[in-house]
């Protein structure tokens, strides 16, 4: 079902993205509405709608997504960065294809809104 999201369309090459990293398991591209000087999304090729739907079978994939997030942050020259995974509408998730936000390049306040 999440293949029918806009991220599914990006994965299928139906709409363009500003790609920064890709491998057999995931794709990373710049957020179209950046909230910081660096704002990249890391998404699995496998359609998982939200983090809450992940199971034990996704353990290696979830670890891979975080390691790719670190790699992207380094690639972008970030020493400090934040990773965010919104799971569910009340948490702010708007695209129901699991994604890791990688944000940096400015001081980031805490707690989030
Ligand atoms: P979330 O609110 O956690 O679901 O994050 C979804 C993110 O996807 C938002 O930050 C959007 O700006 C971003 N987004 C939506 N459509 C696109 C797109 N076509 N290319 C890049 N980023 C997108």
Tab-separated table of C-alpha atoms and ligand atoms in Angstrom:
chain	number	residue	atom	x	y	z
A	1	UNK	CA	0.000	0.000	0.000
A	2	UNK	CA	2.801	2.405	0.839
A	3	UNK	CA	4.127	1.867	-2.696
A	4	UNK	CA	1.217	4.104	-3.636
A	5	UNK	CA	2.623	7.024	-1.676
A	6	UNK	CA	4.712	9.733	-3.272
A	7	UNK	CA	7.814	7.893	-2.001
A	8	UNK	CA	6.687	4.761	-3.815
A	9	UNK	CA	6.470	6.843	-6.977
A	10	UNK	CA	9.992	8.185	-6.354
A	11	UNK	CA	11.288	4.626	-5.847
A	12	UNK	CA	9.695	3.526	-9.108
A	13	UNK	CA	11.296	6.487	-10.909
A	14	UNK	CA	7.907	7.974	-11.787
A	15	UNK	CA	8.780	11.329	-10.239
A	16	UNK	CA	12.236	12.835	-9.724
A	17	UNK	CA	14.133	13.361	-6.504
A	18	UNK	CA	17.399	15.022	-5.524
A	19	UNK	CA	19.202	11.785	-4.701
A	20	UNK	CA	22.187	11.768	-2.336
A	21	UNK	CA	22.628	8.012	-1.776
A	22	UNK	CA	21.221	4.723	-3.050
A	23	UNK	CA	21.842	1.019	-2.527
A	24	UNK	CA	19.886	-2.209	-2.928
A	25	UNK	CA	17.981	-1.644	0.322
A	26	UNK	CA	17.310	2.092	0.462
A	27	UNK	CA	17.320	5.477	-1.196
A	28	UNK	CA	18.207	8.883	0.285
A	29	UNK	CA	17.144	12.202	-1.215
A	30	UNK	CA	16.704	15.826	-0.179
A	31	UNK	CA	13.419	16.830	1.415
A	32	UNK	CA	11.419	19.049	-0.935
A	33	UNK	CA	10.526	21.366	1.990
A	34	UNK	CA	13.768	21.471	3.988
A	35	UNK	CA	13.521	22.368	7.668
A	36	UNK	CA	17.281	22.876	8.009
A	37	UNK	CA	20.218	23.568	5.652
A	38	UNK	CA	20.606	19.798	5.360
A	39	UNK	CA	17.361	17.807	5.323
A	40	UNK	CA	17.603	14.370	3.764
A	41	UNK	CA	15.124	11.485	3.868
A	42	UNK	CA	16.338	7.872	3.980
A	43	UNK	CA	13.669	5.420	2.850
A	44	UNK	CA	13.652	1.635	2.489
A	45	UNK	CA	12.872	0.172	-0.924
A	46	UNK	CA	10.635	-2.293	0.922
A	47	UNK	CA	7.241	-0.725	1.590
A	48	UNK	CA	6.702	-0.381	5.343
A	49	UNK	CA	4.029	2.226	6.050
A	50	UNK	CA	5.291	3.333	9.451
A	51	UNK	CA	7.793	2.386	12.125
A	52	UNK	CA	4.975	0.930	14.230
A	53	UNK	CA	4.457	-1.709	11.534
A	54	UNK	CA	8.054	-2.951	11.719
A	55	UNK	CA	8.590	-6.510	12.914
A	56	UNK	CA	11.573	-8.596	14.010
A	57	UNK	CA	12.117	-9.455	10.353
A	58	UNK	CA	12.930	-5.795	9.695
A	59	UNK	CA	15.663	-5.595	12.331
A	60	UNK	CA	18.599	-5.610	9.909
A	61	UNK	CA	16.882	-3.179	7.545
A	62	UNK	CA	16.168	-0.702	10.361
A	63	UNK	CA	19.800	-0.853	11.460
A	64	UNK	CA	20.893	-0.315	7.872
A	65	UNK	CA	18.698	2.783	7.535
A	66	UNK	CA	20.331	4.328	10.621
A	67	UNK	CA	23.834	3.544	9.387
A	68	UNK	CA	22.997	5.102	6.032
A	69	UNK	CA	21.665	8.157	7.912
A	70	UNK	CA	25.100	8.483	9.579
A	71	UNK	CA	26.841	8.056	6.231
A	72	UNK	CA	24.651	10.736	4.651
A	73	UNK	CA	25.323	13.115	7.557
A	74	UNK	CA	29.091	12.621	7.111
A	75	UNK	CA	28.762	13.024	3.353
A	76	UNK	CA	26.975	16.335	3.969
A	77	UNK	CA	29.759	17.487	6.301
A	78	UNK	CA	27.657	17.408	9.463
A	79	UNK	CA	29.337	16.879	12.828
A	80	UNK	CA	26.033	17.199	14.682
A	81	UNK	CA	22.744	16.093	13.244
A	82	UNK	CA	19.322	14.838	14.252
A	83	UNK	CA	17.489	11.776	12.997
A	84	UNK	CA	13.699	11.712	13.266
A	85	UNK	CA	11.188	8.985	12.464
A	86	UNK	CA	7.596	10.132	12.775
A	87	UNK	CA	5.280	7.151	13.252
A	88	UNK	CA	1.577	7.923	12.932
A	89	UNK	CA	-0.428	11.026	12.080
A	90	UNK	CA	-0.394	12.491	15.599
A	91	UNK	CA	3.415	12.278	15.562
A	92	UNK	CA	3.469	14.361	12.398
A	93	UNK	CA	3.797	11.603	9.808
A	94	UNK	CA	2.333	12.747	6.505
A	95	UNK	CA	3.818	10.223	4.051
A	96	UNK	CA	3.025	6.631	5.003
A	97	UNK	CA	6.190	5.026	3.716
A	98	UNK	CA	8.734	4.678	6.525
A	99	UNK	CA	11.462	7.314	6.353
A	100	UNK	CA	14.289	8.639	8.488
A	101	UNK	CA	14.762	12.411	8.465
A	102	UNK	CA	18.397	13.558	8.704
A	103	UNK	CA	18.544	17.210	9.762
A	104	UNK	CA	21.502	19.473	10.412
A	105	UNK	CA	23.464	22.548	9.499
A	106	UNK	CA	21.909	24.795	12.162
A	107	UNK	CA	21.292	24.577	15.917
A	108	UNK	CA	18.211	22.413	16.527
A	109	UNK	CA	15.955	23.138	19.497
A	110	UNK	CA	14.622	20.509	21.880
A	111	UNK	CA	11.939	19.427	22.690
A	112	UNK	CA	10.257	19.386	19.268
A	113	UNK	CA	6.750	20.845	18.982
B	1	LIG	P1	6.704	13.133	7.583
B	1	LIG	O1	5.897	14.367	7.913
B	1	LIG	O2	7.567	12.643	8.707
B	1	LIG	O3	5.817	12.050	7.005
B	1	LIG	O4	7.732	13.579	6.453
B	1	LIG	C1	7.399	13.592	5.108
B	1	LIG	C2	8.399	14.500	4.439
B	1	LIG	O5	8.361	14.246	3.045
B	1	LIG	C3	8.108	16.001	4.604
B	1	LIG	O6	9.212	16.606	5.259
B	1	LIG	C4	7.925	16.491	3.178
B	1	LIG	O7	8.460	17.781	2.972
B	1	LIG	C5	8.649	15.436	2.382
B	1	LIG	N1	8.236	15.265	0.999
B	1	LIG	C6	6.967	15.148	0.524
B	1	LIG	N2	6.984	14.970	-0.800
B	1	LIG	C7	8.288	14.970	-1.189
B	1	LIG	C8	8.961	14.837	-2.437
B	1	LIG	N3	8.283	14.650	-3.568
B	1	LIG	N4	10.312	14.890	-2.451
B	1	LIG	C9	11.001	15.080	-1.309
B	1	LIG	N5	10.422	15.204	-0.096
B	1	LIG	C10	9.090	15.157	-0.029
